[in-house]
CSV table of C-alpha atoms in Angstrom, one decimal:
chain,number,residue,atom,x,y,z
A,27,MET,CA,5.3,-27.5,1.9
A,28,ARG,CA,5.0,-24.0,3.6
A,29,LYS,CA,1.2,-22.9,3.3
A,30,ILE,CA,0.6,-19.0,2.2
A,31,SER,CA,-2.9,-17.4,3.3
A,32,ILE,CA,-4.1,-15.1,1.0
A,33,VAL,CA,-6.6,-12.4,2.4
A,34,ILE,CA,-9.0,-10.8,-0.1
A,35,PRO,CA,-11.0,-7.8,1.5
A,36,VAL,CA,-14.2,-7.6,-0.6
A,37,TYR,CA,-16.6,-4.5,-0.6
A,38,ASN,CA,-18.7,-4.3,-3.4
A,39,THR,CA,-16.6,-5.6,-6.2
A,40,GLU,CA,-18.6,-8.1,-8.0
A,41,LYS,CA,-17.6,-7.0,-11.7
A,42,TYR,CA,-14.2,-7.8,-10.7
A,43,LEU,CA,-13.8,-10.2,-7.6
A,44,LYS,CA,-14.2,-13.7,-10.3
A,45,LEU,CA,-11.1,-12.8,-12.0
A,46,SER,CA,-9.2,-11.9,-8.9
A,47,VAL,CA,-10.3,-15.4,-7.4
A,48,ASP,CA,-9.5,-17.2,-10.5
A,49,SER,CA,-5.8,-15.8,-10.8
A,50,VAL,CA,-5.4,-17.7,-7.0
A,51,LEU,CA,-6.8,-21.0,-8.3
A,52,SER,CA,-4.4,-20.5,-11.4
A,53,GLN,CA,-1.6,-20.7,-8.8
A,54,SER,CA,1.5,-23.0,-9.8
A,55,TYR,CA,2.1,-23.4,-5.9
A,56,GLN,CA,-0.8,-24.9,-4.5
A,57,ASP,CA,-0.5,-25.1,-1.0
A,58,TRP,CA,-2.8,-22.2,0.2
A,59,GLU,CA,-5.8,-21.1,1.8
A,60,LEU,CA,-7.9,-17.9,0.2
A,61,ILE,CA,-9.7,-16.1,2.5
A,62,LEU,CA,-12.6,-13.6,1.6
A,63,VAL,CA,-13.6,-11.0,4.2
A,64,ASP,CA,-17.0,-9.8,2.8
A,65,ASP,CA,-16.8,-6.5,4.5
A,66,GLY,CA,-20.6,-5.8,4.4
A,67,SER,CA,-21.1,-5.8,0.5
A,68,LYS,CA,-24.3,-4.7,-0.8
A,69,ASP,CA,-24.1,-6.4,-4.3
A,70,GLY,CA,-23.8,-9.6,-5.6
A,71,SER,CA,-20.2,-10.0,-3.9
A,72,GLY,CA,-21.0,-12.1,-0.9
A,73,ALA,CA,-22.9,-14.7,-3.1
A,74,ILE,CA,-19.7,-15.0,-5.0
A,75,CYS,CA,-17.6,-15.4,-2.5
A,76,ASP,CA,-20.2,-18.2,-1.2
A,77,LYS,CA,-20.3,-19.9,-4.2
A,78,TYR,CA,-16.3,-20.3,-4.6
A,79,ALA,CA,-16.1,-21.3,-1.3
A,80,SER,CA,-18.8,-24.3,-1.7
A,81,GLU,CA,-16.3,-25.3,-4.9
A,82,ASP,CA,-13.0,-25.5,-3.0
A,83,SER,CA,-12.4,-26.3,0.9
A,84,ARG,CA,-9.3,-24.1,0.5
A,85,ILE,CA,-11.6,-20.9,0.5
A,86,LYS,CA,-13.2,-19.7,3.7
A,87,VAL,CA,-15.5,-17.0,3.5
A,88,TYR,CA,-16.3,-14.4,6.6
A,89,HIS,CA,-19.4,-12.2,6.2
A,90,THR,CA,-18.6,-9.1,8.3
A,91,VAL,CA,-20.1,-5.6,9.0
A,92,ASN,CA,-18.6,-2.9,7.1
A,93,GLN,CA,-15.4,-1.5,9.0
A,94,GLY,CA,-13.1,-0.6,5.9
A,95,VAL,CA,-10.3,-2.0,4.2
A,96,THR,CA,-7.4,-2.1,6.9
A,97,ALA,CA,-10.2,-4.0,9.5
A,98,ALA,CA,-11.0,-6.4,6.9
A,99,ARG,CA,-7.3,-7.6,6.2
A,100,GLY,CA,-6.9,-7.7,9.8
A,101,TYR,CA,-9.5,-10.0,10.4
A,102,GLY,CA,-8.7,-12.1,7.8
A,103,VAL,CA,-5.1,-12.4,8.9
A,104,GLU,CA,-6.6,-13.3,12.4
A,105,GLN,CA,-8.4,-16.6,10.7
A,106,SER,CA,-5.6,-17.6,8.9
A,107,THR,CA,-3.4,-20.7,9.4
A,108,GLY,CA,-0.5,-20.0,7.1
A,109,GLU,CA,2.9,-19.6,7.4
A,110,TRP,CA,3.2,-16.8,5.2
A,111,ILE,CA,0.5,-14.0,4.3
A,112,CYS,CA,-0.5,-12.4,1.0
A,113,PHE,CA,-2.6,-9.4,0.4
A,114,LEU,CA,-4.7,-9.2,-2.6
A,115,ASP,CA,-7.6,-6.8,-3.7
A,116,ALA,CA,-10.5,-7.8,-4.9
A,117,ASP,CA,-10.0,-6.3,-8.4
A,118,ASP,CA,-6.6,-7.2,-9.1
A,119,THR,CA,-4.7,-10.5,-9.7
A,120,LEU,CA,-1.9,-12.4,-9.0
A,121,ALA,CA,0.6,-13.7,-12.0
A,122,ASP,CA,0.5,-17.8,-11.9
A,123,ASP,CA,3.5,-18.1,-10.7
A,124,ALA,CA,3.5,-15.5,-7.8
A,125,LEU,CA,3.3,-17.5,-5.1
A,126,GLN,CA,6.1,-19.9,-6.0
A,127,VAL,CA,8.4,-17.6,-7.1
A,128,MET,CA,8.2,-15.2,-4.1
A,129,LEU,CA,8.5,-18.3,-1.4
A,130,GLY,CA,11.2,-19.3,-3.4
A,131,LYS,CA,13.1,-16.3,-3.0
A,132,SER,CA,12.2,-16.0,0.9
A,133,ALA,CA,15.1,-17.5,2.3
A,134,ASP,CA,16.1,-15.9,5.9
A,135,CYS,CA,14.0,-13.0,5.1
A,136,ASP,CA,10.3,-12.1,6.3
A,137,ILE,CA,9.0,-10.1,3.4
A,138,VAL,CA,9.5,-10.4,-0.1
A,139,ILE,CA,8.2,-7.8,-2.6
A,140,GLY,CA,8.1,-8.4,-6.5
A,141,ASN,CA,6.9,-5.8,-9.2
A,142,LYS,CA,4.1,-5.0,-10.9
A,143,ARG,CA,1.8,-4.7,-13.9
A,144,ILE,CA,-0.5,-1.9,-14.4
A,145,VAL,CA,-3.3,-2.9,-16.3
A,146,SER,CA,-5.6,-0.4,-17.9
A,147,GLY,CA,-8.1,-1.6,-20.1
A,148,ASN,CA,-6.3,-3.2,-23.1
A,149,ASP,CA,-2.9,-1.2,-21.9
A,150,VAL,CA,-0.4,-3.2,-19.9
A,151,THR,CA,2.6,-1.4,-18.1
A,152,GLU,CA,5.3,-3.3,-16.3
A,153,GLU,CA,6.6,-1.0,-13.6
A,154,TRP,CA,10.4,-2.1,-12.8
A,155,MET,CA,10.7,-0.6,-9.4
A,156,ASN,CA,12.5,-3.3,-8.0
A,157,GLN,CA,15.8,-3.4,-10.6
A,158,ASP,CA,17.2,-6.7,-9.2
A,159,ASP,CA,17.3,-9.1,-6.4
A,160,ARG,CA,18.6,-7.9,-3.1
A,161,GLN,CA,17.9,-8.1,0.3
A,162,LEU,CA,17.4,-5.1,2.8
A,163,GLN,CA,17.6,-4.4,6.7
A,164,ALA,CA,14.9,-2.7,8.0
A,165,VAL,CA,16.1,0.5,8.3
A,166,GLU,CA,17.1,0.2,4.1
A,167,PHE,CA,13.4,-0.9,3.7
A,168,LEU,CA,11.9,1.8,5.8
A,169,ASP,CA,14.2,4.3,4.1
A,170,GLY,CA,13.3,3.1,0.7
A,171,LEU,CA,9.4,3.3,1.3
A,172,ILE,CA,9.4,6.8,2.7
A,173,ARG,CA,11.3,7.9,-0.3
A,174,ASN,CA,9.2,5.9,-2.7
A,175,LYS,CA,12.1,3.7,-4.0
A,176,ILE,CA,10.1,0.8,-2.8
A,177,SER,CA,6.3,0.1,-4.0
A,178,GLN,CA,4.1,1.5,-0.8
A,179,TYR,CA,1.4,-1.0,-1.6
A,180,ILE,CA,0.9,-4.0,0.8
A,181,THR,CA,0.1,-6.1,-2.2
A,182,GLY,CA,2.7,-7.7,-4.4
A,183,ARG,CA,4.4,-9.3,-1.7
A,184,ILE,CA,4.0,-11.9,1.2
A,185,PHE,CA,4.8,-11.4,5.1
A,186,ARG,CA,5.2,-13.9,7.5
A,187,ARG,CA,2.5,-14.6,9.2
A,188,ILE,CA,4.8,-13.8,12.9
A,189,LEU,CA,4.7,-10.1,12.0
A,190,PHE,CA,1.2,-9.7,12.6
A,191,ASP,CA,1.2,-11.2,16.4
A,192,ASN,CA,0.7,-8.7,19.1
A,193,GLY,CA,-1.7,-6.3,17.2
A,194,THR,CA,0.6,-4.9,14.6
A,195,ILE,CA,-2.0,-3.3,12.2
A,196,CYS,CA,-3.4,-0.5,13.9
A,197,ILE,CA,-4.3,2.5,11.4
A,198,PRO,CA,-7.4,5.0,11.9
A,199,ARG,CA,-10.2,4.3,9.7
A,200,GLU,CA,-10.2,7.8,8.3
A,201,LEU,CA,-7.2,7.0,6.4
A,202,ILE,CA,-8.7,6.1,3.2
A,203,MET,CA,-5.6,6.5,1.2
A,204,ALA,CA,-2.0,5.5,1.6
A,205,GLU,CA,-2.9,3.4,4.2
A,206,ASP,CA,-0.9,0.5,2.8
A,207,PHE,CA,2.1,2.9,3.7
A,208,ILE,CA,1.5,3.1,7.2
A,209,MET,CA,1.0,-0.7,7.2
A,210,ASN,CA,4.2,-1.4,5.5
A,211,VAL,CA,6.2,0.4,7.8
A,212,GLN,CA,4.3,-1.4,11.1
A,213,LEU,CA,5.1,-4.6,9.4
A,214,GLY,CA,8.9,-3.3,8.4
A,215,ASN,CA,9.4,-2.3,12.3
A,216,LYS,CA,9.5,-6.1,13.1
A,217,ALA,CA,11.4,-7.2,9.9
A,218,LYS,CA,14.7,-8.8,10.3
A,219,LYS,CA,15.3,-8.8,6.4
A,220,ILE,CA,13.6,-7.8,3.5
A,221,ALA,CA,13.8,-9.2,0.1
A,222,VAL,CA,12.8,-7.2,-3.2
A,223,ILE,CA,13.1,-9.1,-6.3
A,224,ARG,CA,12.5,-8.0,-10.0
A,225,ASP,CA,9.8,-10.5,-11.1
A,226,MET,CA,6.3,-9.2,-11.9
A,227,VAL,CA,3.9,-11.1,-9.4
A,228,TYR,CA,1.0,-8.7,-9.1
A,229,GLY,CA,-1.6,-7.3,-11.8
A,230,TYR,CA,-3.0,-3.7,-10.7
A,231,HIS,CA,-6.1,-2.7,-12.5
A,232,VAL,CA,-7.1,0.5,-13.1
A,233,TYR,CA,-10.9,1.4,-12.8
A,234,GLY,CA,-12.1,4.7,-12.9
A,235,GLU,CA,-14.2,4.4,-10.3
A,236,SER,CA,-11.8,3.3,-7.7
A,237,VAL,CA,-10.8,5.3,-4.1
A,238,SER,CA,-7.6,6.5,-5.8
A,239,HIS,CA,-9.2,8.2,-9.0
A,240,THR,CA,-12.2,9.9,-6.7
A,241,PHE,CA,-10.3,11.1,-3.9
A,242,ARG,CA,-9.1,14.5,-3.3
A,243,THR,CA,-6.6,15.1,-0.7
A,244,ASN,CA,-6.1,18.3,1.5
A,245,LEU,CA,-4.0,19.7,4.2
A,246,GLU,CA,-6.0,18.1,7.1
A,247,TYR,CA,-5.7,14.7,5.5
A,248,GLU,CA,-1.9,14.7,4.9
A,249,SER,CA,-1.1,16.3,8.1
A,250,ARG,CA,-3.3,13.3,9.7
A,251,PHE,CA,-1.4,11.0,7.6
A,252,CYS,CA,2.3,12.4,8.2
A,253,ASP,CA,1.3,12.0,12.0
A,254,CYS,CA,0.2,8.3,11.6
A,255,LEU,CA,3.4,7.8,9.7
A,256,PHE,CA,5.7,9.6,12.3
A,257,SER,CA,4.0,7.5,15.5
A,258,ALA,CA,4.9,4.5,13.6
A,259,LEU,CA,8.6,5.0,12.7
A,260,LYS,CA,8.9,6.1,16.8
A,261,THR,CA,7.3,2.9,17.9
A,262,GLY,CA,9.6,1.1,15.5
A,263,GLY,CA,12.8,3.1,16.8
A,264,TYR,CA,14.1,4.0,13.5
A,265,TYR,CA,12.9,7.5,13.2
A,266,GLU,CA,16.0,8.9,13.8
A,267,GLU,CA,17.6,7.1,11.2
A,268,VAL,CA,15.2,8.0,8.4
A,269,LYS,CA,14.3,11.3,10.0
A,270,GLU,CA,15.5,13.2,6.6
A,271,ALA,CA,13.3,10.8,4.3
A,272,PHE,CA,10.3,11.6,6.7
A,273,THR,CA,11.0,15.4,6.4
A,274,PHE,CA,10.8,15.0,2.6
A,275,GLN,CA,8.0,12.8,2.3
A,276,LYS,CA,6.1,15.5,4.4
A,277,VAL,CA,7.3,18.2,1.7
A,278,ARG,CA,5.6,15.7,-1.1
A,279,ALA,CA,2.2,15.3,1.1
A,280,LEU,CA,1.9,19.2,1.1
A,281,LYS,CA,2.7,19.5,-2.9
A,282,SER,CA,-0.2,16.4,-2.6
A,283,ALA,CA,-2.6,18.8,-1.0
A,284,PHE,CA,-1.2,21.7,-2.9
A,285,MET,CA,-1.9,20.3,-6.2
A,286,ALA,CA,-5.4,18.5,-5.4
A,287,GLN,CA,-6.7,21.9,-4.0
A,288,GLN,CA,-5.4,23.7,-7.0
A,289,GLY,CA,-3.7,25.8,-4.6
A,290,ARG,CA,-6.6,27.0,-2.3
A,291,VAL,CA,-4.5,26.3,0.6
A,292,ASN,CA,-4.8,28.3,4.1
A,293,LEU,CA,-1.2,29.6,4.5
A,294,ARG,CA,-1.7,29.8,7.9
A,295,HIS,CA,-2.6,25.8,8.5
A,296,PRO,CA,-0.2,24.7,10.9
A,297,PHE,CA,1.0,21.7,9.0
A,298,LEU,CA,2.0,24.0,5.9
A,299,GLN,CA,3.6,26.0,8.4
A,300,GLU,CA,5.7,23.4,9.8
A,301,VAL,CA,6.6,21.7,6.8
A,302,ARG,CA,8.0,24.9,4.9
A,303,LYS,CA,10.3,25.5,8.2
A,304,GLU,CA,11.6,22.1,8.3
A,305,ALA,CA,12.4,21.8,4.7
A,306,LYS,CA,15.0,24.1,5.3
A,307,SER,CA,17.1,21.7,7.2
A,308,ILE,CA,17.3,19.0,4.1
A,309,GLY,CA,18.6,19.3,0.8
A,310,LEU,CA,16.5,19.7,-2.0
A,311,SER,CA,16.1,19.9,-5.5
A,312,ARG,CA,15.9,23.2,-7.4
A,313,GLY,CA,12.5,21.9,-8.4
A,314,TRP,CA,11.1,21.4,-5.0
A,315,LYS,CA,12.8,24.4,-3.8
A,316,LEU,CA,10.7,26.3,-6.4
A,317,PHE,CA,7.2,24.6,-5.4
A,318,LEU,CA,8.1,26.2,-2.3
A,319,TYR,CA,8.6,29.3,-3.3
A,320,LEU,CA,5.5,29.5,-5.5
A,321,LEU,CA,3.5,27.8,-2.7
A,322,PRO,CA,2.3,31.5,-1.2
A,323,LEU,CA,1.0,32.7,-4.7
A,324,LYS,CA,-1.8,30.0,-4.0
A,325,TYR,CA,-3.8,29.4,-7.4
A,326,ILE,CA,-1.2,31.5,-9.4
A,327,GLY,CA,1.4,29.3,-8.1
A,328,TYR,CA,-0.5,26.6,-8.8
A,329,ILE,CA,-1.1,27.5,-12.6
A,330,PHE,CA,2.6,27.8,-12.9
A,331,PHE,CA,3.8,24.9,-11.3
A,332,ARG,CA,1.7,22.9,-13.1
A,333,SER,CA,2.7,24.0,-16.6
A,334,LEU,CA,6.2,23.3,-15.7
A,335,ASN,CA,5.3,19.7,-15.0
A,336,LYS,CA,3.3,19.4,-18.3
């Protein structure tokens, strides 16, 4: 059997951690190790980790100073001994057959990506980003990621451990949103073939206090994010092949900042001016052209555009 190393970064998640770890213990595939990286938690998370480790020899706990989720994941990978890596967030779950299904469809592939269920209270929604099973070359995978046709999360998938050799993970700590996207690109750069599969393998649990529900992006943040994405694509040598998709991603990033700030943006900001100029070189739908047209109206444009999207 081939061991899978499951890495869970843990930070102040005592309310949800047991559900997450129990989903690992319930796996139909049993050749795994669970690496819990307690990233300087200030609640009872660390004690919960220690208790699980004392009850199952496959569970290892590492207590570190707080360095952020990306650093915690990287540290967990460094401690791993498996052939495959699977990331699980401390407030999410794996389907009971997740590891078995993904490993079973991993032939000749370096990454296997499944679908996820979105759980919000008693409501469960199945997200079918992967409509069928297929295998992709690296450039197809990267293009799909950038166009958001492939999930940009780092979870709900497995990676060959070898992809992490030579310091693959390198993401600035200040990127607290969409850092998964960058990591996927960095790993995708080194993958020869990627499998996307229809199976539901991951449970994404929605809680009101998560960063994704409290963070409001802005032009400066989106500019920094796009710079990191550009650097990752250039490093992998795929930039020219996905240049149009990347430009469209910058337009989406501009819209995210514009809507988050309710149109109150600096029209002279270098990132805003750069994106408006570059957008002229790609084909955009009427809706995106309308957004760029309304952008100079700032708050009035925001109100109008929001009304169109209700």
